[in-house]
Coordinates of C-alpha atoms in Angstrom, one line a residue:
M1 CA 10.2 3.7 -63.3
G2 CA 12.6 6.3 -61.9
Q3 CA 11.6 8.6 -64.6
S4 CA 7.8 8.1 -63.7
V5 CA 8.4 8.6 -60.0
R6 CA 10.5 11.8 -60.7
N7 CA 7.7 13.3 -63.0
Q8 CA 5.0 12.4 -60.5
S9 CA 6.9 14.0 -57.7
T10 CA 7.6 17.2 -59.6
I11 CA 4.1 17.4 -60.9
G12 CA 2.7 17.0 -57.6
Y13 CA 4.8 19.8 -56.2
I14 CA 3.7 22.0 -58.7
R15 CA 0.0 21.4 -58.4
E16 CA 0.5 21.9 -54.6
T17 CA 2.0 25.1 -55.4
A18 CA -0.8 26.2 -57.8
T19 CA -3.4 25.3 -54.9
K20 CA -1.4 27.5 -52.6
F21 CA -1.3 30.3 -55.2
L22 CA -5.2 30.3 -55.5
D23 CA -5.7 30.5 -51.7
R24 CA -3.2 33.3 -51.3
E25 CA -4.6 35.1 -54.2
T26 CA -8.2 35.0 -52.9
A27 CA -7.1 36.4 -49.4
G28 CA -5.0 39.0 -51.4
G29 CA -8.0 40.2 -53.3
I30 CA -9.6 40.9 -50.0
F31 CA -6.4 43.0 -48.9
L32 CA -6.8 44.9 -52.3
I33 CA -10.3 45.7 -51.6
I34 CA -9.3 47.2 -48.3
A35 CA -6.3 49.0 -49.8
T36 CA -8.4 50.5 -52.5
I37 CA -10.9 52.0 -49.8
V38 CA -7.9 53.3 -47.8
A39 CA -6.5 55.0 -51.1
L40 CA -10.1 56.7 -51.6
L41 CA -10.4 57.7 -48.1
L42 CA -6.8 59.4 -48.2
A43 CA -7.3 61.1 -51.6
N44 CA -10.7 62.6 -50.4
S45 CA -9.7 63.6 -46.9
Q46 CA -7.8 66.6 -45.2
W47 CA -4.7 64.5 -45.7
A48 CA -4.7 64.6 -49.6
G49 CA -2.0 67.0 -50.0
A50 CA 0.3 64.9 -47.6
Y51 CA -0.6 61.7 -49.4
H52 CA 0.2 63.0 -52.9
H53 CA 3.4 64.9 -51.5
F54 CA 4.7 61.7 -50.1
L55 CA 4.3 59.7 -53.3
G56 CA 6.2 62.4 -55.0
D57 CA 9.1 62.4 -52.6
E58 CA 12.4 60.9 -53.9
L59 CA 14.0 57.9 -52.4
L60 CA 17.7 58.1 -53.2
F61 CA 20.5 55.4 -52.7
E62 CA 24.0 57.0 -52.6
F63 CA 26.8 54.7 -53.2
S64 CA 29.3 57.2 -53.3
E65 CA 30.1 60.8 -53.9
H66 CA 29.7 60.3 -57.7
L67 CA 27.3 57.3 -57.8
S68 CA 23.8 57.5 -56.8
F69 CA 20.3 56.2 -57.9
G70 CA 16.9 57.6 -57.1
L71 CA 13.3 57.3 -58.0
T72 CA 10.1 58.9 -56.5
I73 CA 8.0 56.8 -54.0
E74 CA 5.4 56.2 -56.8
E75 CA 8.1 55.3 -59.4
W76 CA 9.5 52.7 -56.9
I77 CA 6.3 51.2 -56.6
N78 CA 5.2 51.3 -60.3
D79 CA 8.5 50.6 -61.9
G80 CA 10.1 48.6 -59.3
L81 CA 7.5 46.6 -57.1
M82 CA 5.4 46.1 -60.2
A83 CA 8.4 44.5 -62.0
I84 CA 8.2 41.9 -59.2
F85 CA 4.6 41.5 -59.6
F86 CA 5.1 40.8 -63.3
L87 CA 8.0 38.3 -62.2
V88 CA 5.4 36.4 -60.1
A89 CA 3.0 36.4 -63.2
G90 CA 5.7 35.2 -65.4
L91 CA 6.7 32.4 -63.0
E92 CA 2.9 31.4 -62.9
L93 CA 2.6 31.5 -66.5
K94 CA 5.6 29.2 -66.9
R95 CA 4.3 26.6 -64.5
E96 CA 0.8 26.6 -65.9
V97 CA 2.2 26.1 -69.5
M98 CA 4.3 23.1 -68.1
V99 CA 1.7 21.2 -66.2
G100 CA -1.3 23.4 -65.5
E101 CA -4.3 24.8 -67.3
L102 CA -2.2 25.9 -70.4
S103 CA -0.1 22.6 -70.6
S104 CA -2.0 21.3 -73.6
I105 CA -4.0 22.6 -76.5
K106 CA -7.1 20.9 -75.2
K107 CA -6.8 22.4 -71.7
A108 CA -5.7 25.7 -72.8
S109 CA -7.9 26.4 -75.9
A110 CA -11.2 27.5 -73.9
P111 CA -9.7 29.9 -71.5
L112 CA -7.3 31.2 -74.2
L113 CA -10.1 32.0 -76.6
A114 CA -12.1 33.6 -73.8
A115 CA -9.2 35.9 -72.7
L116 CA -8.7 36.7 -76.6
G117 CA -12.3 37.5 -76.8
G118 CA -12.2 39.5 -73.5
M119 CA -9.3 41.7 -74.8
A120 CA -10.5 42.2 -78.3
V121 CA -14.1 43.3 -77.7
P122 CA -13.4 45.8 -75.1
A123 CA -10.5 47.5 -77.1
L124 CA -12.8 47.6 -80.2
I125 CA -15.7 49.2 -78.1
F126 CA -13.2 51.9 -76.6
I127 CA -11.6 52.5 -80.1
S128 CA -15.2 53.0 -81.7
L129 CA -16.0 55.6 -79.1
N130 CA -12.7 57.5 -79.0
L131 CA -11.3 57.3 -82.5
G132 CA -9.8 60.4 -83.8
T133 CA -9.5 62.0 -80.1
E134 CA -6.5 62.3 -77.9
N135 CA -8.1 59.7 -75.7
I136 CA -7.4 56.8 -78.3
K137 CA -4.2 56.2 -76.4
G138 CA -6.0 54.7 -73.6
W139 CA -7.4 51.7 -75.8
G140 CA -5.4 49.3 -73.8
I141 CA -7.2 50.2 -70.5
P142 CA -10.4 48.2 -70.6
M143 CA -8.5 45.1 -72.1
A144 CA -7.1 44.0 -68.6
T145 CA -8.6 41.4 -66.0
D146 CA -7.3 41.8 -62.3
I147 CA -6.6 38.4 -61.1
A148 CA -6.2 39.2 -57.4
Y149 CA -9.5 41.2 -57.3
S150 CA -11.4 38.6 -59.3
L151 CA -10.2 35.8 -57.3
G152 CA -11.0 37.8 -54.2
I153 CA -14.6 38.1 -55.1
I154 CA -14.6 34.4 -56.2
G155 CA -13.0 33.6 -52.6
L156 CA -15.9 35.5 -50.9
L157 CA -18.5 33.5 -52.6
G158 CA -17.0 30.3 -51.4
K159 CA -18.5 26.9 -52.3
N160 CA -21.2 28.9 -54.3
V161 CA -18.5 28.8 -57.2
P162 CA -17.3 25.3 -58.6
R163 CA -13.6 24.9 -58.3
Q164 CA -13.6 24.2 -62.1
L165 CA -14.8 27.6 -62.6
K166 CA -11.9 29.1 -60.6
T167 CA -9.5 27.3 -62.5
F168 CA -11.1 28.6 -65.7
L169 CA -10.8 32.2 -64.5
I170 CA -7.0 31.7 -63.5
A171 CA -6.1 30.2 -66.9
L172 CA -8.1 33.2 -68.5
A173 CA -6.5 35.8 -66.3
I174 CA -3.0 34.5 -66.9
A175 CA -3.7 34.5 -70.8
D176 CA -5.0 38.0 -70.2
D177 CA -1.7 39.0 -68.5
I178 CA 0.1 37.8 -71.5
G179 CA -2.0 40.1 -73.6
A180 CA -1.3 43.1 -71.3
I181 CA 2.3 42.3 -71.1
L182 CA 2.5 42.3 -75.0
V183 CA 0.4 45.5 -75.1
I184 CA 2.6 47.4 -72.8
A185 CA 5.7 46.1 -74.3
L186 CA 4.7 47.1 -78.1
F187 CA 2.5 50.2 -77.5
Y188 CA 3.3 52.0 -74.4
S189 CA 6.8 52.3 -74.4
N190 CA 9.0 55.4 -74.8
E191 CA 11.8 56.3 -77.0
L192 CA 14.3 53.6 -77.1
S193 CA 17.9 53.8 -75.8
W194 CA 19.7 51.1 -77.8
I195 CA 22.8 51.2 -75.5
Y196 CA 20.5 50.3 -72.5
L197 CA 18.2 47.9 -74.5
G198 CA 21.2 46.0 -75.9
S199 CA 22.8 45.7 -72.4
G200 CA 19.4 44.3 -71.0
M201 CA 19.1 41.7 -74.0
G202 CA 22.8 40.7 -73.2
A203 CA 21.7 40.4 -69.5
F204 CA 18.7 38.3 -70.5
G205 CA 21.2 36.3 -72.9
L206 CA 23.5 35.5 -70.0
L207 CA 20.4 34.3 -67.8
L208 CA 19.3 32.0 -70.6
L209 CA 23.0 30.7 -70.8
M210 CA 23.0 30.1 -67.1
N211 CA 19.8 28.0 -67.4
W212 CA 21.2 26.1 -70.3
T213 CA 24.4 25.3 -68.6
G214 CA 22.6 23.9 -65.3
V215 CA 23.3 27.0 -63.0
K216 CA 20.6 26.2 -60.3
N217 CA 21.8 29.0 -57.5
L218 CA 19.0 31.6 -57.6
I219 CA 21.4 34.2 -56.1
W220 CA 23.3 34.4 -59.4
Y221 CA 19.9 34.7 -61.3
I222 CA 18.7 37.6 -58.8
I223 CA 22.1 39.4 -59.2
I224 CA 21.9 39.4 -63.1
G225 CA 18.1 40.0 -62.9
I226 CA 18.6 43.3 -61.1
I227 CA 21.0 44.3 -63.8
L228 CA 18.3 43.3 -66.4
W229 CA 15.8 45.5 -64.5
Y230 CA 18.2 48.4 -64.2
C231 CA 18.8 48.4 -68.1
F232 CA 15.1 48.2 -69.1
L233 CA 14.4 51.1 -66.6
N234 CA 16.6 53.3 -68.7
S235 CA 15.9 51.6 -72.2
G236 CA 12.6 53.2 -73.0
I237 CA 10.7 50.0 -72.5
H238 CA 8.8 49.6 -69.5
P239 CA 10.9 47.9 -66.7
T240 CA 8.1 45.5 -65.7
I241 CA 8.8 43.6 -68.9
A242 CA 12.1 42.7 -67.3
G243 CA 10.4 40.8 -64.8
V244 CA 8.6 38.6 -67.4
L245 CA 12.0 38.1 -69.1
F246 CA 13.5 37.3 -65.9
A247 CA 10.8 34.6 -65.1
I248 CA 11.5 32.9 -68.4
T249 CA 15.1 32.1 -67.4
I250 CA 14.4 30.5 -64.0
P251 CA 15.2 26.8 -64.3
I252 CA 12.3 24.2 -63.5
V253 CA 14.8 21.2 -63.2
P254 CA 15.9 20.8 -59.7
K255 CA 19.6 20.3 -58.6
L256 CA 18.7 16.9 -57.2
D257 CA 16.2 14.7 -59.0
S258 CA 13.5 12.5 -57.1
K259 CA 15.4 9.2 -57.9
I260 CA 18.6 10.2 -56.2
L261 CA 16.7 12.1 -53.6
K262 CA 15.0 8.7 -52.8
E263 CA 18.3 6.8 -52.8
R264 CA 20.2 9.4 -50.6
T265 CA 17.3 9.7 -48.0
A266 CA 17.2 6.0 -47.6
T267 CA 20.8 5.7 -47.0
N268 CA 20.6 8.8 -44.5
V269 CA 17.7 7.2 -42.7
T270 CA 19.7 3.9 -42.4
N271 CA 22.5 5.8 -40.9
L272 CA 20.2 7.7 -38.6
E273 CA 18.8 4.3 -37.3
K274 CA 22.5 3.2 -36.4
T275 CA 22.8 6.3 -34.1
E276 CA 21.7 6.2 -30.5
L277 CA 18.2 7.2 -31.2
E278 CA 16.7 5.8 -28.0
K279 CA 19.2 7.5 -25.6
L280 CA 20.2 10.9 -27.4
N281 CA 18.2 13.5 -29.3
P282 CA 19.8 15.4 -32.1
L283 CA 21.0 18.3 -29.8
Q284 CA 23.2 15.8 -27.9
D285 CA 24.3 13.7 -31.0
K286 CA 26.5 15.2 -33.5
K287 CA 26.1 12.4 -35.8
Q288 CA 22.2 12.9 -35.8
Q289 CA 22.6 16.7 -36.4
I290 CA 25.0 15.8 -39.5
I291 CA 22.5 13.3 -40.9
L292 CA 19.5 15.4 -40.5
K293 CA 21.2 18.4 -42.1
A294 CA 22.1 16.4 -45.0
I295 CA 18.4 15.2 -45.4
K296 CA 17.2 18.9 -45.1
T297 CA 19.7 19.9 -47.7
D298 CA 18.9 17.1 -50.1
T299 CA 15.2 17.8 -49.8
E300 CA 15.8 21.6 -50.5
N301 CA 17.8 20.8 -53.5
S302 CA 15.0 18.6 -54.9
R303 CA 12.7 21.7 -55.3
P304 CA 12.6 23.1 -58.6
P305 CA 14.1 26.7 -58.5
L306 CA 11.1 28.2 -60.3
L307 CA 8.8 27.0 -57.8
K308 CA 11.1 28.0 -54.8
L309 CA 11.1 31.5 -56.2
E310 CA 7.6 31.5 -56.9
N311 CA 6.6 30.4 -53.2
S312 CA 9.0 32.8 -51.8
L313 CA 7.3 35.9 -53.6
V314 CA 3.6 34.9 -53.8
D315 CA 2.8 36.1 -50.4
F316 CA 4.9 39.3 -50.7
N317 CA 3.2 39.8 -54.2
A318 CA -0.5 39.3 -52.8
F319 CA -0.2 40.9 -49.5
F320 CA 2.2 43.8 -50.0
I321 CA 2.9 44.6 -53.8
I322 CA -0.6 44.6 -54.9
P323 CA -2.1 46.5 -52.0
I324 CA 0.7 49.1 -51.9
F325 CA 0.2 49.6 -55.6
A326 CA -3.6 50.1 -55.1
V327 CA -2.9 52.6 -52.2
A328 CA -0.6 54.3 -54.5
N329 CA -2.7 54.3 -57.7
A330 CA -6.4 54.1 -56.7
G331 CA -6.3 57.5 -54.6
V332 CA -8.2 59.7 -57.0
K333 CA -10.3 62.8 -55.7
L334 CA -14.1 62.4 -56.3
D335 CA -14.6 65.9 -57.0
V336 CA -16.1 65.8 -60.4
N337 CA -19.7 65.0 -61.8
L338 CA -19.5 61.3 -62.0
I339 CA -22.4 61.3 -64.7
E340 CA -20.3 63.7 -66.8
V341 CA -17.3 61.4 -66.4
V342 CA -18.9 58.2 -67.3
S343 CA -21.1 59.8 -70.3
G344 CA -17.8 61.2 -72.0
S345 CA -16.2 59.2 -74.5
L346 CA -13.2 58.4 -72.4
G347 CA -15.0 57.2 -69.4
L348 CA -17.9 55.6 -71.4
G349 CA -15.4 53.6 -73.4
I350 CA -13.6 52.2 -70.2
L351 CA -17.0 51.7 -68.6
L352 CA -18.7 49.8 -71.5
G353 CA -15.4 48.1 -72.3
L354 CA -14.9 46.6 -68.8
A355 CA -18.4 46.0 -67.8
I356 CA -20.1 44.9 -71.0
G357 CA -17.2 44.2 -73.5
K358 CA -15.4 41.7 -71.3
V359 CA -18.6 39.4 -70.7
T360 CA -19.5 39.8 -74.2
G361 CA -16.1 39.0 -75.7
I362 CA -15.5 36.0 -73.2
G363 CA -19.0 34.6 -74.2
I364 CA -19.0 34.9 -77.8
F365 CA -15.3 33.6 -78.2
T366 CA -16.1 30.7 -75.9
L367 CA -19.2 29.9 -77.9
I368 CA -17.2 30.1 -81.1
G369 CA -14.6 27.6 -79.8
Q370 CA -17.3 25.2 -78.7
K371 CA -19.3 25.4 -82.3
L372 CA -15.7 24.8 -83.9
G373 CA -15.1 21.9 -81.7
V374 CA -11.8 23.4 -80.8
S375 CA -12.5 23.7 -77.1
E376 CA -14.9 22.3 -74.5
L377 CA -16.1 23.4 -71.0
H378 CA -15.9 21.2 -68.0
I379 CA -19.0 19.0 -67.3
T380 CA -19.8 21.0 -64.1
L381 CA -20.0 24.3 -66.0
N382 CA -22.7 25.8 -67.7
W383 CA -23.3 29.1 -69.9
K384 CA -24.4 30.9 -66.8
H385 CA -21.2 30.2 -65.1
I386 CA -19.4 31.7 -68.2
I387 CA -21.5 34.7 -68.1
G388 CA -20.9 35.4 -64.3
I389 CA -17.2 34.8 -64.6
G390 CA -17.1 36.9 -67.8
M391 CA -18.6 39.6 -65.5
I392 CA -16.1 39.3 -62.9
A393 CA -13.3 39.4 -65.4
G394 CA -14.5 42.9 -66.1
I395 CA -12.7 43.9 -62.9
G396 CA -9.8 45.6 -64.6
F397 CA -8.5 47.4 -61.6
T398 CA -4.8 46.8 -61.2
M399 CA -3.6 46.5 -64.7
S400 CA -6.0 49.1 -66.1
L401 CA -4.8 51.7 -63.6
F402 CA -1.3 50.5 -64.5
I403 CA -1.9 51.1 -68.2
T404 CA -3.6 54.4 -67.4
N405 CA -0.5 55.8 -66.0
L406 CA 1.4 54.8 -69.2
A407 CA -1.2 55.9 -71.6
F408 CA -1.8 59.6 -70.3
N409 CA 0.2 62.3 -68.8
D410 CA -2.8 64.8 -68.6
Q411 CA -3.9 64.4 -64.8
E412 CA -7.6 65.2 -65.7
L413 CA -7.6 62.2 -68.2
I414 CA -6.0 60.0 -65.6
K415 CA -8.7 61.0 -63.0
I416 CA -11.5 60.4 -65.4
S417 CA -9.9 57.0 -66.3
K418 CA -9.5 56.0 -62.7
I419 CA -13.0 56.9 -61.7
S420 CA -14.4 55.1 -64.6
I421 CA -12.2 51.9 -63.9
L422 CA -13.3 52.0 -60.1
I423 CA -17.1 52.4 -61.4
A424 CA -16.9 49.8 -63.9
S425 CA -14.9 47.2 -61.7
L426 CA -17.6 47.7 -59.0
L427 CA -20.4 46.8 -61.4
A428 CA -18.6 44.0 -62.9
A429 CA -17.9 42.5 -59.3
I430 CA -21.7 43.1 -58.1
G431 CA -22.9 41.8 -61.5
G432 CA -20.8 38.7 -61.7
A433 CA -21.3 37.7 -57.9
V434 CA -25.1 38.1 -58.4
I435 CA -25.3 36.0 -61.5
L436 CA -23.1 33.3 -59.9
L437 CA -25.0 33.3 -56.6
L438 CA -28.4 32.8 -58.5
T439 CA -26.8 30.1 -60.7
S440 CA -25.6 28.2 -57.5
N441 CA -28.8 28.6 -55.7
K442 CA -31.0 27.5 -58.7
G443 CA -28.8 24.4 -59.0
R444 CA -29.2 23.4 -55.3
K445 CA -33.1 23.7 -55.9
N446 CA -32.9 21.6 -58.7
I447 CA -31.1 18.8 -56.9
V448 CA -33.4 19.2 -53.9
K449 CA -36.4 18.5 -56.2

């Protein structure tokens, strides 16, 4: 009985966190749209020079005369803040694997297959158009789905989109993030420094050991996590991977389980009733203060560390990190012939990969899963929903821009890639929104009839 209550309490809290995550990400997507517009305005204004100069300025921390550490503003954003972005993605992934949409084969199969198709087909389209050229390094660019932007668009559609479709998109995007993380780790890393890599894996091992031995205090995890990030920063493997590894080690079991919390709270409430509640308030009665503090401490200790960390970071991630990344990376000067950009093999590969390849791959692989009987769609969803959400999944923005910076050093190739990503994401957003709106309106007309 106690185990059942404990499990129900934990699962309920995790589901509440998932709901908050969806709401925050939806609002964060709107902030991201605003940040993108700001970046484009800055890059194409009289302040463009100051904008790029600021991103190139070094932010230096000097601890002593012989010990200092510095990165440019752009590097702090792309290598530092984005490590936190990946940490949140990793925490989200761990939560979904435990009790969410990836917690069982039956739940996970449809979005996992969709994500696999949504990565494979765009990559194949890009490779077919760029094989044998220097552009081939960008094959990972059209594979990504931007969860913040996608949920922002879905949020703007409101009740026109079934909640099950939003859940499908979240699971798909999480699986897509896993693919992007693996692609970055395996194909977009530099020459390895075995000393730093070994040190980083040692820090990762220490974090796992802390989890295994029951350490719950997040402060110790954060300290070792910063060391892990620094080691990966200098290892040749992109430091954002450290964020994912760090997330894996964060404990899910709380310091105080629900059964003990219930017993201790009951005792504290009984003791509280014995105080002079009718005459004195907590400010006047020290006994009440002590009991209330004990209840607060016990309640805090009953929250899983993973969810505490995720909840503390998700707002920062949605409303600061992702918009700041957009301001720093979406600012591309539109001083080129757009037709030439999207008709070249690089631009066309990205455009077709995101706007066409995503929806094609998601649709085909979802259909295969249905035909083979390994997955099934929720009863409220139909194939028009899948096509619409497949189009919206073609918004590659954040991760596509991120991979662009890893794939190319040539500023001209970076510019072409970014413009193509912006155009493809815009087309995908508009196309997906129109399809979902038409599907919703048609459904309502049928209900009326």
